[in-house]
mmCIF file with all atom_site columns, C-alpha atoms and ligand atoms in Angstrom:
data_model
loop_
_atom_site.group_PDB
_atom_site.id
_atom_site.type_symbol
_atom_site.label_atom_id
_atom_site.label_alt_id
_atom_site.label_comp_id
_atom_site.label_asym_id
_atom_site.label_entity_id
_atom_site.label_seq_id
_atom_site.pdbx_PDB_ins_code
_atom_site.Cartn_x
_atom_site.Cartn_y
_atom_site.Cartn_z
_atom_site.occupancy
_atom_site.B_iso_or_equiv
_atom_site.pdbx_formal_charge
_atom_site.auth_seq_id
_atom_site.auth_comp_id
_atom_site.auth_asym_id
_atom_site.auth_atom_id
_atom_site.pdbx_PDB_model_num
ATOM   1   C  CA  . UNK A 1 1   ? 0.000   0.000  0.000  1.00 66.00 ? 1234 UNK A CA  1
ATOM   2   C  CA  . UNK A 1 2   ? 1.125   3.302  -0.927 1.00 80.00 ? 1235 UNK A CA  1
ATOM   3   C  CA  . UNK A 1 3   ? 2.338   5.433  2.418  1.00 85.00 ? 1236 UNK A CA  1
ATOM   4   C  CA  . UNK A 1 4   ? 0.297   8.402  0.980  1.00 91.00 ? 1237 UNK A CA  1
ATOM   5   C  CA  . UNK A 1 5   ? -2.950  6.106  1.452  1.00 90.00 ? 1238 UNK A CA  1
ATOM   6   C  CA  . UNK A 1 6   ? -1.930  5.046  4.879  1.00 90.00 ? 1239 UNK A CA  1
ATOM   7   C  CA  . UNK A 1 7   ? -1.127  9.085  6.019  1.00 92.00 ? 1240 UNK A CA  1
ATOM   8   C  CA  . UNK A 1 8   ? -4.501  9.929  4.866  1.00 94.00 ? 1241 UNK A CA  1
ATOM   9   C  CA  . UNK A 1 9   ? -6.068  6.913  7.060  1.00 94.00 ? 1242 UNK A CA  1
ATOM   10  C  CA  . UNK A 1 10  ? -4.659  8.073  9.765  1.00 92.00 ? 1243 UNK A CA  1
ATOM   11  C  CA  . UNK A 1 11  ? -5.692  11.745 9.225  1.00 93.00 ? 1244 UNK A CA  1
ATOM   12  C  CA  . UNK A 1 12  ? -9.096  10.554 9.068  1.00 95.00 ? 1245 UNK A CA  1
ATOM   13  C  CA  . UNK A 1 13  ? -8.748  8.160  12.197 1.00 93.00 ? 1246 UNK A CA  1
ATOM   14  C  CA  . UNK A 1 14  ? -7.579  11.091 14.415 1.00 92.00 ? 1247 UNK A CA  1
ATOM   15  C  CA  . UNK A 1 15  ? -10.320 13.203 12.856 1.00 95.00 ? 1248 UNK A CA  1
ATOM   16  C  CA  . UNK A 1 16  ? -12.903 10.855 13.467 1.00 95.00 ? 1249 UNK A CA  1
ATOM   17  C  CA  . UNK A 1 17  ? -11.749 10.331 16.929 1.00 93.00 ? 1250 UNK A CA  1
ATOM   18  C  CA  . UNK A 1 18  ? -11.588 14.310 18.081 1.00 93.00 ? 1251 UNK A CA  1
ATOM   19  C  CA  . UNK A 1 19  ? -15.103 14.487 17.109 1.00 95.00 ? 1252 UNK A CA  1
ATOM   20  C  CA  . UNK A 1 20  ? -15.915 11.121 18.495 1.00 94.00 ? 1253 UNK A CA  1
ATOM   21  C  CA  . UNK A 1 21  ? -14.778 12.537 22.088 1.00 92.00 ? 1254 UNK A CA  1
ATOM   22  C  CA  . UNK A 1 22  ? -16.603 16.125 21.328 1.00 93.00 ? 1255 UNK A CA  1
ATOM   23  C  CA  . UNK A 1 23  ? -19.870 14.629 20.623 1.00 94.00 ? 1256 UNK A CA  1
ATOM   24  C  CA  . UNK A 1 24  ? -19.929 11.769 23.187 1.00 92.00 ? 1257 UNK A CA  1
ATOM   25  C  CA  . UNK A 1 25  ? -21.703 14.530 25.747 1.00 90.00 ? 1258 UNK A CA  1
ATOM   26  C  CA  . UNK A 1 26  ? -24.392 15.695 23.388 1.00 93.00 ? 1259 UNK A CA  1
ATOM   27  C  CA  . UNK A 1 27  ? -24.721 12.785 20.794 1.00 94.00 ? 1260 UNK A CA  1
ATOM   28  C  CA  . UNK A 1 28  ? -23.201 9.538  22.165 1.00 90.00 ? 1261 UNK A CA  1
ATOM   29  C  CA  . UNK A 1 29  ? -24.895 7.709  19.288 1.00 92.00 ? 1262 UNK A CA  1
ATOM   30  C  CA  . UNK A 1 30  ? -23.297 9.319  17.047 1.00 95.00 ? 1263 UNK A CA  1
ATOM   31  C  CA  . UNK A 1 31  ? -19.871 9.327  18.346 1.00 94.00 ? 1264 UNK A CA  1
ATOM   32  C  CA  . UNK A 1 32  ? -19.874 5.137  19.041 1.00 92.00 ? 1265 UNK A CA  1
ATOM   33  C  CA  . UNK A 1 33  ? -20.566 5.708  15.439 1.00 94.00 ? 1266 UNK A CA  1
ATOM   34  C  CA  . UNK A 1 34  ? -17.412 7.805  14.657 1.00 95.00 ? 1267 UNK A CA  1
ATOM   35  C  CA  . UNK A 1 35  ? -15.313 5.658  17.017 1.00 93.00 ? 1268 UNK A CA  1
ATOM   36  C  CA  . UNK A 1 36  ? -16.027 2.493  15.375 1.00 92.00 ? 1269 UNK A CA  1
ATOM   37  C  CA  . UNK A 1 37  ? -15.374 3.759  12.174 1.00 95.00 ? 1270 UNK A CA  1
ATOM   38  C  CA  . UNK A 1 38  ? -11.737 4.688  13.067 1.00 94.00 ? 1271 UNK A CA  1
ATOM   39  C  CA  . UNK A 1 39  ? -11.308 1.638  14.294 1.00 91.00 ? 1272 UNK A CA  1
ATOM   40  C  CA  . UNK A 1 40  ? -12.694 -0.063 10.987 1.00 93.00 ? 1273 UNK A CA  1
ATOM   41  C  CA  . UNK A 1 41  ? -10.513 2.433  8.947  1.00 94.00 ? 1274 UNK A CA  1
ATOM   42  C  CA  . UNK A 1 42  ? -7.089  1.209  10.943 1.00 92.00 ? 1275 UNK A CA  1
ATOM   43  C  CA  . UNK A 1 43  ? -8.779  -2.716 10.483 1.00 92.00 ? 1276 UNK A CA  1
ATOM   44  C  CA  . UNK A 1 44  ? -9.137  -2.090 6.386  1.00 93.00 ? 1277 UNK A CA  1
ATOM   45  C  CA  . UNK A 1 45  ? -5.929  -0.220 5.935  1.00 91.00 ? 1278 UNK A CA  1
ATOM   46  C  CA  . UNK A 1 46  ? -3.866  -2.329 8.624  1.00 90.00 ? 1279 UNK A CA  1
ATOM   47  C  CA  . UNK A 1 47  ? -2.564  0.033  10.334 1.00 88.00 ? 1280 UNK A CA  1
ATOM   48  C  CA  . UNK A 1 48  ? -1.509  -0.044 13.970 1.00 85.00 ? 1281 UNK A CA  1
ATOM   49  C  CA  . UNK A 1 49  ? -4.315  1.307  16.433 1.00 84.00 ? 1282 UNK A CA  1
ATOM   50  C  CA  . UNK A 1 50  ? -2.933  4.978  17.609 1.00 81.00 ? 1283 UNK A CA  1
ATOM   51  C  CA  . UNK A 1 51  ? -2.720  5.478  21.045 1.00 80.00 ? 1284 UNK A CA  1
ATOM   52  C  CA  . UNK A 1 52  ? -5.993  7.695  21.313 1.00 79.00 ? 1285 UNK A CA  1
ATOM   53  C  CA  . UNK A 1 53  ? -7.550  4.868  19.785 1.00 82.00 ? 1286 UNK A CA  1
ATOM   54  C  CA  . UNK A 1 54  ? -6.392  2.544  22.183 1.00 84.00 ? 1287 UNK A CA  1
ATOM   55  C  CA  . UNK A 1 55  ? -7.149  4.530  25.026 1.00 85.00 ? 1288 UNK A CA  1
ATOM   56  C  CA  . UNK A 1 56  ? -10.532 5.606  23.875 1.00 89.00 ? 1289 UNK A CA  1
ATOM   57  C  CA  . UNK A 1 57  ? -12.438 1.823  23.800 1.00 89.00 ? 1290 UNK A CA  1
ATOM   58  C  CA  . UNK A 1 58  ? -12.908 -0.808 26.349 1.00 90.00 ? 1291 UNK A CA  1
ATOM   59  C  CA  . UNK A 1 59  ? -10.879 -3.124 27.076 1.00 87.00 ? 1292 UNK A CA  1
ATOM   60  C  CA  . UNK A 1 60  ? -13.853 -5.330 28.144 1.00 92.00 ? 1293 UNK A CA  1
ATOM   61  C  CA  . UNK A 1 61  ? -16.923 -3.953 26.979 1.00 92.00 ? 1294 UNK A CA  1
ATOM   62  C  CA  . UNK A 1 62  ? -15.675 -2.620 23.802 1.00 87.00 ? 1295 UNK A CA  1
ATOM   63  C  CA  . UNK A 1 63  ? -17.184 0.191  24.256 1.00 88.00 ? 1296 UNK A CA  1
ATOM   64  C  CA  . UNK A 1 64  ? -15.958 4.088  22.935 1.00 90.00 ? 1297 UNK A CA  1
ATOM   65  C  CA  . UNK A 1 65  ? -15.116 5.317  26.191 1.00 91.00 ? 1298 UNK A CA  1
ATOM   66  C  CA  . UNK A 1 66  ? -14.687 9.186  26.008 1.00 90.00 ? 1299 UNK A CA  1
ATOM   67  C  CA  . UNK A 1 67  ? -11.941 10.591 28.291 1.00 86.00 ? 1300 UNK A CA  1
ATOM   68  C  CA  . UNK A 1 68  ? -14.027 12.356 31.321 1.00 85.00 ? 1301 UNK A CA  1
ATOM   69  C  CA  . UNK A 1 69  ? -16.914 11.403 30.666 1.00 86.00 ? 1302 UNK A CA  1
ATOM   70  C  CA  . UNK A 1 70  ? -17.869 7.767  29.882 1.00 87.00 ? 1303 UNK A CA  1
ATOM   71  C  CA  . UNK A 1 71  ? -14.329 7.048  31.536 1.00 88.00 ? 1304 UNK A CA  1
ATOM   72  C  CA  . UNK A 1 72  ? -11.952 8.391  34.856 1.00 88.00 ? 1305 UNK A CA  1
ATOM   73  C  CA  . UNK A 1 73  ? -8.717  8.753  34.084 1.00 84.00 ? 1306 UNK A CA  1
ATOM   74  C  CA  . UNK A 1 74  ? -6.449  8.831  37.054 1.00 85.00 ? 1307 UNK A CA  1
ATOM   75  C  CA  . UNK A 1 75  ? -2.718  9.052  36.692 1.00 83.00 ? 1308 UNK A CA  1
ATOM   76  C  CA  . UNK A 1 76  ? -1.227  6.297  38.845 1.00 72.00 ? 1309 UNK A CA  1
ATOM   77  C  CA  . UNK A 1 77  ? 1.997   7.255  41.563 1.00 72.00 ? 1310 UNK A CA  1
ATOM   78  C  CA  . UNK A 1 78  ? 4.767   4.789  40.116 1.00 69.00 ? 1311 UNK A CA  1
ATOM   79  C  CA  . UNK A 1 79  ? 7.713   5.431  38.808 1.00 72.00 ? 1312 UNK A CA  1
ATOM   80  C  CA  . UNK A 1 80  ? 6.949   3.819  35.810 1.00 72.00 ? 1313 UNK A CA  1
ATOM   81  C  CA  . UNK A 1 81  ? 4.579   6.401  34.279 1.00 81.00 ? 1314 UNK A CA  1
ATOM   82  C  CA  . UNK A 1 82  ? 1.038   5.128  33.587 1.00 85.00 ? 1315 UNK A CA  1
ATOM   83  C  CA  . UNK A 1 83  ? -2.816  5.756  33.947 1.00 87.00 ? 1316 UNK A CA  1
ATOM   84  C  CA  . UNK A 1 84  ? -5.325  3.781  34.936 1.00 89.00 ? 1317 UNK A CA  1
ATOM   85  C  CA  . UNK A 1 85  ? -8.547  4.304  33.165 1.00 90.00 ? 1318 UNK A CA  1
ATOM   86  C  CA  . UNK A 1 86  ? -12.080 2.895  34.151 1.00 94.00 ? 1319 UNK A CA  1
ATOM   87  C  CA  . UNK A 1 87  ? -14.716 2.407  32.285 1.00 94.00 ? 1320 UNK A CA  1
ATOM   88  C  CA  . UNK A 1 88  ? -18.060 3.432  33.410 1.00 92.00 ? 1321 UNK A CA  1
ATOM   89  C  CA  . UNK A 1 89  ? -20.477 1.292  31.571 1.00 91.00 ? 1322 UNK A CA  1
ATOM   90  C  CA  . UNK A 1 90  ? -18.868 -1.704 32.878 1.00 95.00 ? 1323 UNK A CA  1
ATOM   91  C  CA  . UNK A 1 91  ? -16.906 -0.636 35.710 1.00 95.00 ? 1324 UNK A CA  1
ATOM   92  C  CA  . UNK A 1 92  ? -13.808 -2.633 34.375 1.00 96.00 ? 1325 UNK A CA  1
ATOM   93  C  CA  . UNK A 1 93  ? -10.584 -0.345 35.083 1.00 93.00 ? 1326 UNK A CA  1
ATOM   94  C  CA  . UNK A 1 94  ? -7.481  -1.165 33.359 1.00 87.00 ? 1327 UNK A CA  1
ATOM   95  C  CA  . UNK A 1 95  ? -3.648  0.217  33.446 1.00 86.00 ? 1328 UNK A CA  1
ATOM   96  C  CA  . UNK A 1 96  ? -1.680  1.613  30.303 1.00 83.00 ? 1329 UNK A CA  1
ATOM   97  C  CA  . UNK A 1 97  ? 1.765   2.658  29.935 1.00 81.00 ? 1330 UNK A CA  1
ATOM   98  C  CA  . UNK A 1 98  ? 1.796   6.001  29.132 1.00 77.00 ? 1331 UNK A CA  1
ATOM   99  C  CA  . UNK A 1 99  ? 4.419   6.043  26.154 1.00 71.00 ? 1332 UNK A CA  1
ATOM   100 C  CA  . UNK A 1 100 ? 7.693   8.135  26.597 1.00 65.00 ? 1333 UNK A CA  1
HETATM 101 ZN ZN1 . ZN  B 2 .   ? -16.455 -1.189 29.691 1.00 74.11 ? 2729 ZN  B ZN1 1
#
């Protein structure tokens, strides 16, 4: 695949996510919507789920999780630097490594 193809994929992914997490208050239809169509665009062009992807959906539910508001973010008090983020539609909270 040509790298032009996959920058414009991911253009659209982070798009689609930024409104995904701006319309989750007011329209959370509509942004599940969004959400899992960045995750079908990184699926059909096989590209490696972003971060904000990753960070956005459920690890359990599978659920689009917006940051503050379905889900509490808390940075944890390790060294190693990381935040623990729970989900609540399910209540399942989960750790990620907050890359350096
Ligand atoms: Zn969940």
């Amino acid at each position: 695949m040509k790298p032009a193809l996959r920058k414009i994929a991911l253009e659209r992914i982070q798009i689609l996510i930024n409104s995904a997490i701006s319309n989750a208050k007011m329209n959370p239809d509509l942004s599940q919507r969004q959400a899992s169509l960045a995750q079908r665009i990184c699926t059909r062009y096989k590209i490696r789920v972003p971060y904000e992807l990753r960070i956005v959906f459920c690890k359990k539910c599978k659920s689009f999780i917006a940051p503050g508001i379905n889900s509490k973010i808390r940075l944890g008090r390790a060294s190693v630097k990381s935040i623990r983020i729970s989900c609540n539609l399910c209540g399942h909270t989960y750790r990620k490594i907050i890359p350096q």
